Each structure stands twice: as C-alpha cells, then as structure tokens.
Amino acid sequence: MDESSGRDSESHETVRNVVLVVLDTARARSVDLPGGSSERDGTRSGRIDRSTTPTVHRLAAEGTTFERAFSTAPWTVPSHASLFTGCYPSEHGTHGGNTFLDPDLRTLAEAFSDAGFRTVGVSNNTWLTEEFGFDRGFDELRKGWQYIQSDADMGAVVRGEDLREKLEATRNRLFDGNPAVNAANILYSEVFQPAGDDGADRSTAWIENWLETRDDDRPFFLFCNFIEPHVEYDPPRRYAERFLPDGASYEEATAIRQDPRAYDCEDYDISDREFAMLRGLYRAELAYVDDQLGEIRRALEERDEWDDTLFVVCGDHGEHIGEHGFFGHQYNLYDTLVHVPLVLHGGPFTGGDRREEFVQLLDLPATLLEAVGVDDPALREQWSARSAHPESSDASRNAVFAEYVTPQPSIERLEARFGEIPNRVRKFDRRLRAVRTAEYKYVRGDDGSERLHHLPTDPFERTDVSDDEPERARSLRRRLEERFDPLESAESGEAVAMREGTKERLADLGYL
C-alpha cells in the first residue's frame, strides 16, 4: 500500500471518485426500481408510476440494485452515524439520548480525506452538521438550506404562518450574528427559493458550480442529503398534481395538518382519504429530488467525471404514512421504516444487476473504500461492516439487524406537550432490537416484549406468531443476543446544547 495516501497501489481501480446521495426518509416500497413490486396508494394510477423516480430507475437499470438493503435504525441520527462509521447504534452510541457523534470514532469522510481525496458534504438535515459532530473528515460541509453559510438559522422566518409572524421572527433573529448575511438568507428563502423546495435546488446548483470550478485533480468524495421527502411534504404544485388521488386538489392536500407526533399521540385524526393525499405528496417529493439527482448526474457527465465515479443513492430510513396506525418514523422497527432503497452505479457496480443478499447501510464504508482501493485500518478495526463489492472476500449476510435505542422525542417531552399520551406510544419507551431473515422478522424490547412475523405470509408484519412458533422465537432471540450482548454499549454523552435556530428547525421536522 502507498502509505502516503492510504490507497492500495496494486488494486485495479475502475473508479476514482465517490458520490453518496441520501434521499432522506425514502422507503424502499415507494422508490421505482427495476423489477420492484408496485404499491397501491390511492394515486391516479393506483400503483407506482414509472415516472416517479426515473433517474433512480435508470441508475439501477445500468448499475446494481440491492433489493434487501436495511438501515440500522428508523431515524436520521443513528442511521447516518452507522453509515459514516460502519457501526451499529449499540457501538457508536449516537441516538435520541446522545445526538453527538463520538469524536473517538473514525468516519468514512476521515478515511477518504487521509487517502488524499477532496471531501465535500452538503447537508439539508439539521442533525447532519458540525453542531452534532457530523462534519469530521469533510474539507467542507455546507448547510444546503442557506444561501450564505451561517451559524444563525433563519428557519423561524420561513415557517411563519403569515406576514405578521414572519416579520416578528425577522425582528427577533435578524441581529443573531451577521445581519447582512441573515437578511440575504431571508431574502433567498422568501423570494428566490423555488416553491416547494427545502434546499435541494440550491444544493444541486452549488454542487454543479463546485464541479465546474474546482481547481485540483484530486479524486473526491461528495456527500449530499436531500430532505424533501421528510415531513412536511410540500412539493411544487406541478409535481404534486401528478400523484394526488382522483378528485383531490393541491390546495386540499397541502392544507392537511402534518404533525406526526400529534397524530401518534391521538391529538387529531387523519382520514384514509387524507392519508392517500399525503402519500401522493410524499411521492411527489421523491419525484422532485429524483430530478435533482438527474441534474447531478448531468453535471458529472459534462465535466467528464461520470465514467470515473461510483454514484450511490440510498434512503437513510423509511416512513409511516398511515401504516400500522403511525405517521412519521419513530417508535418501532417495521420494514416500512428500515427497508431502504440502495443503488450503486460505476466501476464494478454496472450491468443492471439485481442482488438479493442482505446488506446494511453500515456496509457502505467497507464497500466504497474497496471500490476505490483504499484501506483504512482504523476504520476497519471499529466497523461491523461487510463489503458488498462483487470481488470482496467478506461473507454475505443471511440476516440484518436494527435498533431503536430510545424514543425521539422522549416520552417526557410528549407528556409535556400533550399531557396524557396513549398506551400504544407509551409502550415504546424502551429499547427495541430486531433481526430479519428472508423468512422471519423478530423484534424484542428490553422490557421482555417480543413479536415474530412470518414474512412470506405476513409481509406487512401484522400478525404476531411468537406464541405459535416459540422455538423459532427463541432461536432468533439468541441471534439478537449473539449480535448485541458481546458489545459494550456506548456510553451516552452529555446532551448537546442546541442553538435556538436548530431547535426550531428540528421541531418543524417533528423531532422536538
């Protein structure tokens, strides 16, 4: 190995750059992949429209689709921590009780940086910033929702319900930091930002400009998180109208209250028709960010970088839009939340392959580094990853695991907001762990509760058969114990003191 760069000089490298795009809150069942099953959701077509995510579909048709890809957790912080470190939540310790990424853990960006790569990130999710330790290893990590980068977040102005609220928020926030920068960010969000956009358009434009103007010939690692599929679903009208149910108007759909924690806590109700409209809006958000993916691909092609780039698209977790009686992505580990799309294109991941073996997002560090011939012993020593490179010597998985360490927001915060909360939510005040094989899904809480699902006959995990198949439940319980009991649970650090603007943006996303 070339010790100056960390790159294996003897390996046959077929790609030199890596682009990793996370479609925040994209569930596998709603993304258009070759050979994928169609979901019925009440849209005009009654099934997935092939035009929903044509860029992803084309990438998959030309690249490699992993049909059984799973997140390690059902929400952003622990899922991205696993993606960046190759560790399970029990190992990296980043979750609702400790939202800061352990500084002693090695990250994928650090591995690329030390191997001589230019490392650039664009985040549109408030969790994925320097405030929570996710900037480590990046030469630059931008906040995609800002026109000019600033620690002061003007999101309270954007979220104002009327002119009075917007003016009040402007008065309260304008002098928090640099007034000129704050004014520019307000002007962009209120006047120039495309309707229905939550940072994707600005992020894509910045990436295109960066590719055009960069002045070094180093390989690069580019990470981007698009948050549009996340609540609130507010796609541009022209996208929404393609996916709404018959008879539903854009105004009617966008007027539906979108407050997942309030719905889960039975503070208000959403009808079946309203959920059908929400699923249409969600599909429209996916279509919108899919077009942004297409723009990034076009930019790479125009700069003659496409053929030298491994292009990766995945979801970080899924979403409930009425399934199992929930809205959002908290409190459980159903496949709706942890089964995610994963497509790789470039180098060894070409030819339209559809691979059925299990993979996890925590496998990406091993897979991406092997694809570009980088060996990072420090990262390899900490990870639980297995490379999915077609020439890897790592054994394939025959099961995947997921964890929900602690509720986010906490039960105490829910009680403070709603008073009495329903038992169906209160019972999730526990650690959940799940193991999934091709045939069974087993979920166990640290309170002794358990569920077992026979997936061929119960693909939507509605029927608990643990009492009918006690031996199977015991066998999978042992698998969970073998996976997690040897791990020394990472200690929860002190809670991060969030900036007020961060709190407001996270509250708007349904976390606080």
JSON list of C-alpha atoms in Angstrom, two decimals, residues 157-372:
[
{"chain": "A", "resi": 157, "resn": "VAL", "atom": "CA", "xyz": [-38.93, 33.30, 9.32]},
{"chain": "A", "resi": 158, "resn": "VAL", "atom": "CA", "xyz": [-39.55, 30.64, 6.68]},
{"chain": "A", "resi": 159, "resn": "ARG", "atom": "CA", "xyz": [-42.01, 28.82, 8.93]},
{"chain": "A", "resi": 160, "resn": "GLY", "atom": "CA", "xyz": [-44.06, 31.89, 9.82]},
{"chain": "A", "resi": 161, "resn": "GLU", "atom": "CA", "xyz": [-47.72, 31.22, 9.06]},
{"chain": "A", "resi": 162, "resn": "ASP", "atom": "CA", "xyz": [-48.46, 34.78, 7.93]},
{"chain": "A", "resi": 163, "resn": "LEU", "atom": "CA", "xyz": [-46.76, 38.09, 7.30]},
{"chain": "A", "resi": 164, "resn": "ARG", "atom": "CA", "xyz": [-47.07, 39.13, 10.96]},
{"chain": "A", "resi": 165, "resn": "GLU", "atom": "CA", "xyz": [-45.27, 36.01, 12.17]},
{"chain": "A", "resi": 166, "resn": "LYS", "atom": "CA", "xyz": [-42.60, 36.37, 9.52]},
{"chain": "A", "resi": 167, "resn": "LEU", "atom": "CA", "xyz": [-41.95, 39.99, 10.46]},
{"chain": "A", "resi": 168, "resn": "GLU", "atom": "CA", "xyz": [-41.83, 39.12, 14.17]},
{"chain": "A", "resi": 169, "resn": "ALA", "atom": "CA", "xyz": [-39.34, 36.29, 13.52]},
{"chain": "A", "resi": 170, "resn": "THR", "atom": "CA", "xyz": [-37.23, 38.61, 11.35]},
{"chain": "A", "resi": 171, "resn": "ARG", "atom": "CA", "xyz": [-37.11, 41.19, 14.15]},
{"chain": "A", "resi": 172, "resn": "ASN", "atom": "CA", "xyz": [-36.13, 38.53, 16.71]},
{"chain": "A", "resi": 173, "resn": "ARG", "atom": "CA", "xyz": [-33.47, 36.82, 14.56]},
{"chain": "A", "resi": 174, "resn": "LEU", "atom": "CA", "xyz": [-32.02, 39.41, 12.21]},
{"chain": "A", "resi": 175, "resn": "PHE", "atom": "CA", "xyz": [-29.25, 40.52, 14.60]},
{"chain": "A", "resi": 176, "resn": "ASP", "atom": "CA", "xyz": [-28.36, 36.98, 15.71]},
{"chain": "A", "resi": 177, "resn": "GLY", "atom": "CA", "xyz": [-24.91, 37.05, 14.13]},
{"chain": "A", "resi": 178, "resn": "ASN", "atom": "CA", "xyz": [-24.28, 38.97, 10.92]},
{"chain": "A", "resi": 179, "resn": "PRO", "atom": "CA", "xyz": [-27.40, 41.00, 9.98]},
{"chain": "A", "resi": 180, "resn": "ALA", "atom": "CA", "xyz": [-26.39, 41.28, 6.32]},
{"chain": "A", "resi": 181, "resn": "VAL", "atom": "CA", "xyz": [-25.92, 37.52, 5.98]},
{"chain": "A", "resi": 182, "resn": "ASN", "atom": "CA", "xyz": [-29.18, 36.87, 7.82]},
{"chain": "A", "resi": 183, "resn": "ALA", "atom": "CA", "xyz": [-31.01, 39.30, 5.56]},
{"chain": "A", "resi": 184, "resn": "ALA", "atom": "CA", "xyz": [-29.60, 37.58, 2.46]},
{"chain": "A", "resi": 185, "resn": "ASN", "atom": "CA", "xyz": [-30.75, 34.18, 3.72]},
{"chain": "A", "resi": 186, "resn": "ILE", "atom": "CA", "xyz": [-34.22, 35.53, 4.49]},
{"chain": "A", "resi": 187, "resn": "LEU", "atom": "CA", "xyz": [-34.47, 37.17, 1.08]},
{"chain": "A", "resi": 188, "resn": "TYR", "atom": "CA", "xyz": [-33.46, 33.92, -0.64]},
{"chain": "A", "resi": 189, "resn": "SER", "atom": "CA", "xyz": [-35.92, 31.76, 1.29]},
{"chain": "A", "resi": 190, "resn": "GLU", "atom": "CA", "xyz": [-38.81, 34.19, 0.98]},
{"chain": "A", "resi": 191, "resn": "VAL", "atom": "CA", "xyz": [-38.34, 35.43, -2.58]},
{"chain": "A", "resi": 192, "resn": "PHE", "atom": "CA", "xyz": [-35.92, 33.42, -4.68]},
{"chain": "A", "resi": 193, "resn": "GLN", "atom": "CA", "xyz": [-36.06, 29.83, -3.35]},
{"chain": "A", "resi": 194, "resn": "PRO", "atom": "CA", "xyz": [-38.25, 27.68, -5.64]},
{"chain": "A", "resi": 195, "resn": "ALA", "atom": "CA", "xyz": [-41.71, 26.94, -4.24]},
{"chain": "A", "resi": 196, "resn": "GLY", "atom": "CA", "xyz": [-41.83, 23.55, -2.56]},
{"chain": "A", "resi": 197, "resn": "ASP", "atom": "CA", "xyz": [-38.05, 23.35, -2.27]},
{"chain": "A", "resi": 198, "resn": "ASP", "atom": "CA", "xyz": [-36.31, 22.73, 1.07]},
{"chain": "A", "resi": 199, "resn": "GLY", "atom": "CA", "xyz": [-32.71, 23.22, -0.06]},
{"chain": "A", "resi": 200, "resn": "ALA", "atom": "CA", "xyz": [-32.37, 20.70, -2.90]},
{"chain": "A", "resi": 201, "resn": "ASP", "atom": "CA", "xyz": [-32.33, 23.23, -5.73]},
{"chain": "A", "resi": 202, "resn": "ARG", "atom": "CA", "xyz": [-29.72, 25.41, -4.02]},
{"chain": "A", "resi": 203, "resn": "SER", "atom": "CA", "xyz": [-27.65, 22.33, -3.11]},
{"chain": "A", "resi": 204, "resn": "THR", "atom": "CA", "xyz": [-27.69, 20.99, -6.66]},
{"chain": "A", "resi": 205, "resn": "ALA", "atom": "CA", "xyz": [-26.72, 24.38, -8.07]},
{"chain": "A", "resi": 206, "resn": "TRP", "atom": "CA", "xyz": [-23.83, 24.63, -5.62]},
{"chain": "A", "resi": 207, "resn": "ILE", "atom": "CA", "xyz": [-22.63, 21.11, -6.50]},
{"chain": "A", "resi": 208, "resn": "GLU", "atom": "CA", "xyz": [-22.78, 21.93, -10.22]},
{"chain": "A", "resi": 209, "resn": "ASN", "atom": "CA", "xyz": [-20.76, 25.10, -9.66]},
{"chain": "A", "resi": 210, "resn": "TRP", "atom": "CA", "xyz": [-18.25, 23.28, -7.46]},
{"chain": "A", "resi": 211, "resn": "LEU", "atom": "CA", "xyz": [-17.70, 20.62, -10.12]},
{"chain": "A", "resi": 212, "resn": "GLU", "atom": "CA", "xyz": [-17.23, 23.29, -12.77]},
{"chain": "A", "resi": 213, "resn": "THR", "atom": "CA", "xyz": [-14.83, 25.50, -10.83]},
{"chain": "A", "resi": 214, "resn": "ARG", "atom": "CA", "xyz": [-12.77, 23.09, -8.73]},
{"chain": "A", "resi": 215, "resn": "ASP", "atom": "CA", "xyz": [-9.09, 23.60, -9.48]},
{"chain": "A", "resi": 216, "resn": "ASP", "atom": "CA", "xyz": [-7.36, 20.43, -8.34]},
{"chain": "A", "resi": 217, "resn": "ASP", "atom": "CA", "xyz": [-7.16, 16.98, -9.85]},
{"chain": "A", "resi": 218, "resn": "ARG", "atom": "CA", "xyz": [-7.53, 15.03, -6.63]},
{"chain": "A", "resi": 219, "resn": "PRO", "atom": "CA", "xyz": [-10.25, 12.38, -6.52]},
{"chain": "A", "resi": 220, "resn": "PHE", "atom": "CA", "xyz": [-13.24, 13.47, -4.49]},
{"chain": "A", "resi": 221, "resn": "PHE", "atom": "CA", "xyz": [-15.80, 12.13, -2.05]},
{"chain": "A", "resi": 222, "resn": "LEU", "atom": "CA", "xyz": [-19.05, 14.07, -2.29]},
{"chain": "A", "resi": 223, "resn": "PHE", "atom": "CA", "xyz": [-21.89, 13.51, 0.19]},
{"chain": "A", "resi": 224, "resn": "CYS", "atom": "CA", "xyz": [-25.33, 15.07, -0.17]},
{"chain": "A", "resi": 225, "resn": "ASN", "atom": "CA", "xyz": [-28.51, 14.71, 1.89]},
{"chain": "A", "resi": 226, "resn": "PHE", "atom": "CA", "xyz": [-31.79, 15.78, 0.26]},
{"chain": "A", "resi": 227, "resn": "ILE", "atom": "CA", "xyz": [-34.53, 16.22, 2.87]},
{"chain": "A", "resi": 228, "resn": "GLU", "atom": "CA", "xyz": [-37.61, 16.95, 0.72]},
{"chain": "A", "resi": 229, "resn": "PRO", "atom": "CA", "xyz": [-39.32, 13.54, 1.32]},
{"chain": "A", "resi": 230, "resn": "HIS", "atom": "CA", "xyz": [-39.33, 14.37, 5.04]},
{"chain": "A", "resi": 231, "resn": "VAL", "atom": "CA", "xyz": [-42.34, 15.95, 6.74]},
{"chain": "A", "resi": 232, "resn": "GLU", "atom": "CA", "xyz": [-43.64, 18.44, 5.88]},
{"chain": "A", "resi": 233, "resn": "TYR", "atom": "CA", "xyz": [-44.45, 17.14, 2.41]},
{"chain": "A", "resi": 234, "resn": "ASP", "atom": "CA", "xyz": [-44.70, 20.36, 0.42]},
{"chain": "A", "resi": 235, "resn": "PRO", "atom": "CA", "xyz": [-43.71, 19.57, -3.18]},
{"chain": "A", "resi": 236, "resn": "PRO", "atom": "CA", "xyz": [-44.04, 22.02, -6.05]},
{"chain": "A", "resi": 237, "resn": "ARG", "atom": "CA", "xyz": [-47.58, 22.06, -7.41]},
{"chain": "A", "resi": 238, "resn": "ARG", "atom": "CA", "xyz": [-46.63, 20.57, -10.80]},
{"chain": "A", "resi": 239, "resn": "TYR", "atom": "CA", "xyz": [-45.16, 17.51, -9.08]},
{"chain": "A", "resi": 240, "resn": "ALA", "atom": "CA", "xyz": [-47.98, 17.09, -6.58]},
{"chain": "A", "resi": 241, "resn": "GLU", "atom": "CA", "xyz": [-50.72, 17.15, -9.19]},
{"chain": "A", "resi": 242, "resn": "ARG", "atom": "CA", "xyz": [-49.21, 14.08, -10.88]},
{"chain": "A", "resi": 243, "resn": "PHE", "atom": "CA", "xyz": [-49.68, 11.90, -7.82]},
{"chain": "A", "resi": 244, "resn": "LEU", "atom": "CA", "xyz": [-52.75, 13.08, -5.93]},
{"chain": "A", "resi": 245, "resn": "PRO", "atom": "CA", "xyz": [-55.87, 10.85, -5.86]},
{"chain": "A", "resi": 246, "resn": "ASP", "atom": "CA", "xyz": [-58.70, 11.49, -8.25]},
{"chain": "A", "resi": 247, "resn": "GLY", "atom": "CA", "xyz": [-60.71, 14.50, -7.20]},
{"chain": "A", "resi": 248, "resn": "ALA", "atom": "CA", "xyz": [-58.08, 15.84, -4.79]},
{"chain": "A", "resi": 249, "resn": "SER", "atom": "CA", "xyz": [-56.75, 19.33, -5.32]},
{"chain": "A", "resi": 250, "resn": "TYR", "atom": "CA", "xyz": [-53.32, 20.69, -4.45]},
{"chain": "A", "resi": 251, "resn": "GLU", "atom": "CA", "xyz": [-54.89, 23.15, -2.03]},
{"chain": "A", "resi": 252, "resn": "GLU", "atom": "CA", "xyz": [-56.85, 20.41, -0.27]},
{"chain": "A", "resi": 253, "resn": "ALA", "atom": "CA", "xyz": [-53.80, 18.16, 0.06]},
{"chain": "A", "resi": 254, "resn": "THR", "atom": "CA", "xyz": [-51.39, 20.80, 1.31]},
{"chain": "A", "resi": 255, "resn": "ALA", "atom": "CA", "xyz": [-53.94, 22.02, 3.85]},
{"chain": "A", "resi": 256, "resn": "ILE", "atom": "CA", "xyz": [-53.82, 18.69, 5.72]},
{"chain": "A", "resi": 257, "resn": "ARG", "atom": "CA", "xyz": [-52.17, 19.08, 9.11]},
{"chain": "A", "resi": 258, "resn": "GLN", "atom": "CA", "xyz": [-48.78, 17.33, 9.11]},
{"chain": "A", "resi": 259, "resn": "ASP", "atom": "CA", "xyz": [-47.78, 16.84, 12.73]},
{"chain": "A", "resi": 260, "resn": "PRO", "atom": "CA", "xyz": [-46.63, 13.23, 13.18]},
{"chain": "A", "resi": 261, "resn": "ARG", "atom": "CA", "xyz": [-46.13, 13.36, 16.94]},
{"chain": "A", "resi": 262, "resn": "ALA", "atom": "CA", "xyz": [-49.57, 14.92, 17.45]},
{"chain": "A", "resi": 263, "resn": "TYR", "atom": "CA", "xyz": [-51.18, 12.26, 15.26]},
{"chain": "A", "resi": 264, "resn": "ASP", "atom": "CA", "xyz": [-49.35, 9.42, 17.01]},
{"chain": "A", "resi": 265, "resn": "CYS", "atom": "CA", "xyz": [-50.48, 10.81, 20.37]},
{"chain": "A", "resi": 266, "resn": "GLU", "atom": "CA", "xyz": [-54.11, 10.99, 19.14]},
{"chain": "A", "resi": 267, "resn": "ASP", "atom": "CA", "xyz": [-54.25, 14.78, 19.31]},
{"chain": "A", "resi": 268, "resn": "TYR", "atom": "CA", "xyz": [-56.00, 14.82, 15.94]},
{"chain": "A", "resi": 269, "resn": "ASP", "atom": "CA", "xyz": [-57.13, 12.33, 13.28]},
{"chain": "A", "resi": 270, "resn": "ILE", "atom": "CA", "xyz": [-56.24, 11.77, 9.62]},
{"chain": "A", "resi": 271, "resn": "SER", "atom": "CA", "xyz": [-58.79, 10.03, 7.38]},
{"chain": "A", "resi": 272, "resn": "ASP", "atom": "CA", "xyz": [-57.95, 7.33, 4.83]},
{"chain": "A", "resi": 273, "resn": "ARG", "atom": "CA", "xyz": [-58.55, 9.84, 2.04]},
{"chain": "A", "resi": 274, "resn": "GLU", "atom": "CA", "xyz": [-56.23, 12.33, 3.68]},
{"chain": "A", "resi": 275, "resn": "PHE", "atom": "CA", "xyz": [-53.52, 9.69, 4.06]},
{"chain": "A", "resi": 276, "resn": "ALA", "atom": "CA", "xyz": [-53.94, 8.88, 0.36]},
{"chain": "A", "resi": 277, "resn": "MET", "atom": "CA", "xyz": [-53.32, 12.54, -0.41]},
{"chain": "A", "resi": 278, "resn": "LEU", "atom": "CA", "xyz": [-50.31, 12.62, 1.93]},
{"chain": "A", "resi": 279, "resn": "ARG", "atom": "CA", "xyz": [-48.87, 9.58, 0.15]},
{"chain": "A", "resi": 280, "resn": "GLY", "atom": "CA", "xyz": [-49.34, 11.43, -3.12]},
{"chain": "A", "resi": 281, "resn": "LEU", "atom": "CA", "xyz": [-47.46, 14.44, -1.75]},
{"chain": "A", "resi": 282, "resn": "TYR", "atom": "CA", "xyz": [-44.72, 12.14, -0.45]},
{"chain": "A", "resi": 283, "resn": "ARG", "atom": "CA", "xyz": [-44.40, 10.50, -3.88]},
{"chain": "A", "resi": 284, "resn": "ALA", "atom": "CA", "xyz": [-44.19, 13.95, -5.44]},
{"chain": "A", "resi": 285, "resn": "GLU", "atom": "CA", "xyz": [-41.32, 14.86, -3.12]},
{"chain": "A", "resi": 286, "resn": "LEU", "atom": "CA", "xyz": [-39.46, 11.75, -4.27]},
{"chain": "A", "resi": 287, "resn": "ALA", "atom": "CA", "xyz": [-40.07, 12.74, -7.89]},
{"chain": "A", "resi": 288, "resn": "TYR", "atom": "CA", "xyz": [-38.72, 16.23, -7.19]},
{"chain": "A", "resi": 289, "resn": "VAL", "atom": "CA", "xyz": [-35.44, 15.06, -5.62]},
{"chain": "A", "resi": 290, "resn": "ASP", "atom": "CA", "xyz": [-35.12, 12.43, -8.35]},
{"chain": "A", "resi": 291, "resn": "ASP", "atom": "CA", "xyz": [-34.92, 15.29, -10.84]},
{"chain": "A", "resi": 292, "resn": "GLN", "atom": "CA", "xyz": [-32.20, 16.86, -8.69]},
{"chain": "A", "resi": 293, "resn": "LEU", "atom": "CA", "xyz": [-30.30, 13.56, -8.90]},
{"chain": "A", "resi": 294, "resn": "GLY", "atom": "CA", "xyz": [-30.58, 13.78, -12.66]},
{"chain": "A", "resi": 295, "resn": "GLU", "atom": "CA", "xyz": [-29.02, 17.26, -12.59]},
{"chain": "A", "resi": 296, "resn": "ILE", "atom": "CA", "xyz": [-26.07, 15.99, -10.54]},
{"chain": "A", "resi": 297, "resn": "ARG", "atom": "CA", "xyz": [-25.55, 13.13, -12.98]},
{"chain": "A", "resi": 298, "resn": "ARG", "atom": "CA", "xyz": [-25.68, 15.56, -15.91]},
{"chain": "A", "resi": 299, "resn": "ALA", "atom": "CA", "xyz": [-23.09, 17.81, -14.22]},
{"chain": "A", "resi": 300, "resn": "LEU", "atom": "CA", "xyz": [-20.75, 14.87, -13.69]},
{"chain": "A", "resi": 301, "resn": "GLU", "atom": "CA", "xyz": [-21.14, 13.82, -17.33]},
{"chain": "A", "resi": 302, "resn": "GLU", "atom": "CA", "xyz": [-20.46, 17.35, -18.61]},
{"chain": "A", "resi": 303, "resn": "ARG", "atom": "CA", "xyz": [-17.28, 17.56, -16.51]},
{"chain": "A", "resi": 304, "resn": "ASP", "atom": "CA", "xyz": [-16.10, 14.15, -17.82]},
{"chain": "A", "resi": 305, "resn": "GLU", "atom": "CA", "xyz": [-16.25, 12.70, -14.30]},
{"chain": "A", "resi": 306, "resn": "TRP", "atom": "CA", "xyz": [-19.16, 10.29, -14.68]},
{"chain": "A", "resi": 307, "resn": "ASP", "atom": "CA", "xyz": [-17.21, 7.29, -16.01]},
{"chain": "A", "resi": 308, "resn": "ASP", "atom": "CA", "xyz": [-14.71, 7.64, -13.14]},
{"chain": "A", "resi": 309, "resn": "THR", "atom": "CA", "xyz": [-17.33, 7.97, -10.41]},
{"chain": "A", "resi": 310, "resn": "LEU", "atom": "CA", "xyz": [-19.09, 5.50, -8.15]},
{"chain": "A", "resi": 311, "resn": "PHE", "atom": "CA", "xyz": [-22.55, 7.03, -7.74]},
{"chain": "A", "resi": 312, "resn": "VAL", "atom": "CA", "xyz": [-24.52, 5.77, -4.73]},
{"chain": "A", "resi": 313, "resn": "VAL", "atom": "CA", "xyz": [-28.15, 6.53, -3.88]},
{"chain": "A", "resi": 314, "resn": "CYS", "atom": "CA", "xyz": [-29.88, 5.30, -0.73]},
{"chain": "A", "resi": 315, "resn": "GLY", "atom": "CA", "xyz": [-32.52, 6.18, 1.83]},
{"chain": "A", "resi": 316, "resn": "ASP", "atom": "CA", "xyz": [-31.41, 6.65, 5.43]},
{"chain": "A", "resi": 317, "resn": "HIS", "atom": "CA", "xyz": [-34.69, 5.27, 6.79]},
{"chain": "A", "resi": 318, "resn": "GLY", "atom": "CA", "xyz": [-38.31, 4.92, 5.72]},
{"chain": "A", "resi": 319, "resn": "GLU", "atom": "CA", "xyz": [-41.63, 6.45, 6.70]},
{"chain": "A", "resi": 320, "resn": "HIS", "atom": "CA", "xyz": [-45.07, 5.55, 8.00]},
{"chain": "A", "resi": 321, "resn": "ILE", "atom": "CA", "xyz": [-47.86, 7.34, 6.17]},
{"chain": "A", "resi": 322, "resn": "GLY", "atom": "CA", "xyz": [-50.72, 5.64, 7.97]},
{"chain": "A", "resi": 323, "resn": "GLU", "atom": "CA", "xyz": [-49.23, 2.15, 8.00]},
{"chain": "A", "resi": 324, "resn": "HIS", "atom": "CA", "xyz": [-49.55, 0.39, 11.37]},
{"chain": "A", "resi": 325, "resn": "GLY", "atom": "CA", "xyz": [-51.52, 3.40, 12.58]},
{"chain": "A", "resi": 326, "resn": "PHE", "atom": "CA", "xyz": [-48.49, 5.71, 12.65]},
{"chain": "A", "resi": 327, "resn": "PHE", "atom": "CA", "xyz": [-47.29, 8.84, 10.87]},
{"chain": "A", "resi": 328, "resn": "GLY", "atom": "CA", "xyz": [-43.59, 9.61, 10.58]},
{"chain": "A", "resi": 329, "resn": "HIS", "atom": "CA", "xyz": [-40.65, 7.42, 11.54]},
{"chain": "A", "resi": 330, "resn": "GLN", "atom": "CA", "xyz": [-40.47, 6.82, 15.26]},
{"chain": "A", "resi": 331, "resn": "TYR", "atom": "CA", "xyz": [-41.29, 4.23, 17.92]},
{"chain": "A", "resi": 332, "resn": "ASN", "atom": "CA", "xyz": [-40.90, 0.94, 16.03]},
{"chain": "A", "resi": 333, "resn": "LEU", "atom": "CA", "xyz": [-38.83, -1.16, 13.63]},
{"chain": "A", "resi": 334, "resn": "TYR", "atom": "CA", "xyz": [-41.26, -2.27, 10.94]},
{"chain": "A", "resi": 335, "resn": "ASP", "atom": "CA", "xyz": [-39.82, -2.76, 7.44]},
{"chain": "A", "resi": 336, "resn": "THR", "atom": "CA", "xyz": [-41.71, 0.38, 6.43]},
{"chain": "A", "resi": 337, "resn": "LEU", "atom": "CA", "xyz": [-39.04, 2.23, 8.44]},
{"chain": "A", "resi": 338, "resn": "VAL", "atom": "CA", "xyz": [-35.87, 0.19, 7.95]},
{"chain": "A", "resi": 339, "resn": "HIS", "atom": "CA", "xyz": [-36.12, -1.26, 4.41]},
{"chain": "A", "resi": 340, "resn": "VAL", "atom": "CA", "xyz": [-34.47, 1.35, 2.19]},
{"chain": "A", "resi": 341, "resn": "PRO", "atom": "CA", "xyz": [-33.53, 1.74, -1.48]},
{"chain": "A", "resi": 342, "resn": "LEU", "atom": "CA", "xyz": [-29.86, 1.23, -2.34]},
{"chain": "A", "resi": 343, "resn": "VAL", "atom": "CA", "xyz": [-28.43, 1.61, -5.84]},
{"chain": "A", "resi": 344, "resn": "LEU", "atom": "CA", "xyz": [-24.76, 1.78, -6.87]},
{"chain": "A", "resi": 345, "resn": "HIS", "atom": "CA", "xyz": [-23.55, 2.75, -10.33]},
{"chain": "A", "resi": 346, "resn": "GLY", "atom": "CA", "xyz": [-19.99, 2.75, -11.63]},
{"chain": "A", "resi": 347, "resn": "GLY", "atom": "CA", "xyz": [-16.92, 0.56, -11.78]},
{"chain": "A", "resi": 348, "resn": "PRO", "atom": "CA", "xyz": [-17.77, -2.98, -10.67]},
{"chain": "A", "resi": 349, "resn": "PHE", "atom": "CA", "xyz": [-21.39, -1.98, -10.00]},
{"chain": "A", "resi": 350, "resn": "THR", "atom": "CA", "xyz": [-22.62, -1.89, -13.59]},
{"chain": "A", "resi": 351, "resn": "GLY", "atom": "CA", "xyz": [-24.63, -4.17, -15.82]},
{"chain": "A", "resi": 352, "resn": "GLY", "atom": "CA", "xyz": [-28.11, -3.90, -14.34]},
{"chain": "A", "resi": 353, "resn": "ASP", "atom": "CA", "xyz": [-27.53, -6.50, -11.61]},
{"chain": "A", "resi": 354, "resn": "ARG", "atom": "CA", "xyz": [-30.23, -7.10, -9.02]},
{"chain": "A", "resi": 355, "resn": "ARG", "atom": "CA", "xyz": [-28.69, -8.59, -5.91]},
{"chain": "A", "resi": 356, "resn": "GLU", "atom": "CA", "xyz": [-30.88, -10.34, -3.36]},
{"chain": "A", "resi": 357, "resn": "GLU", "atom": "CA", "xyz": [-28.44, -10.84, -0.49]},
{"chain": "A", "resi": 358, "resn": "PHE", "atom": "CA", "xyz": [-28.94, -8.78, 2.65]},
{"chain": "A", "resi": 359, "resn": "VAL", "atom": "CA", "xyz": [-26.92, -5.60, 3.06]},
{"chain": "A", "resi": 360, "resn": "GLN", "atom": "CA", "xyz": [-27.00, -2.83, 5.65]},
{"chain": "A", "resi": 361, "resn": "LEU", "atom": "CA", "xyz": [-26.15, 0.84, 5.33]},
{"chain": "A", "resi": 362, "resn": "LEU", "atom": "CA", "xyz": [-23.28, 0.26, 7.74]},
{"chain": "A", "resi": 363, "resn": "ASP", "atom": "CA", "xyz": [-21.74, -1.90, 4.98]},
{"chain": "A", "resi": 364, "resn": "LEU", "atom": "CA", "xyz": [-21.19, 1.15, 2.79]},
{"chain": "A", "resi": 365, "resn": "PRO", "atom": "CA", "xyz": [-17.86, 2.26, 4.32]},
{"chain": "A", "resi": 366, "resn": "ALA", "atom": "CA", "xyz": [-16.29, -1.13, 3.56]},
{"chain": "A", "resi": 367, "resn": "THR", "atom": "CA", "xyz": [-17.90, -1.28, 0.12]},
{"chain": "A", "resi": 368, "resn": "LEU", "atom": "CA", "xyz": [-16.98, 2.24, -1.02]},
{"chain": "A", "resi": 369, "resn": "LEU", "atom": "CA", "xyz": [-13.40, 2.10, 0.22]},
{"chain": "A", "resi": 370, "resn": "GLU", "atom": "CA", "xyz": [-12.83, -1.24, -1.51]},
{"chain": "A", "resi": 371, "resn": "ALA", "atom": "CA", "xyz": [-14.26, 0.16, -4.74]},
{"chain": "A", "resi": 372, "resn": "VAL", "atom": "CA", "xyz": [-11.59, 2.89, -4.86]}
]
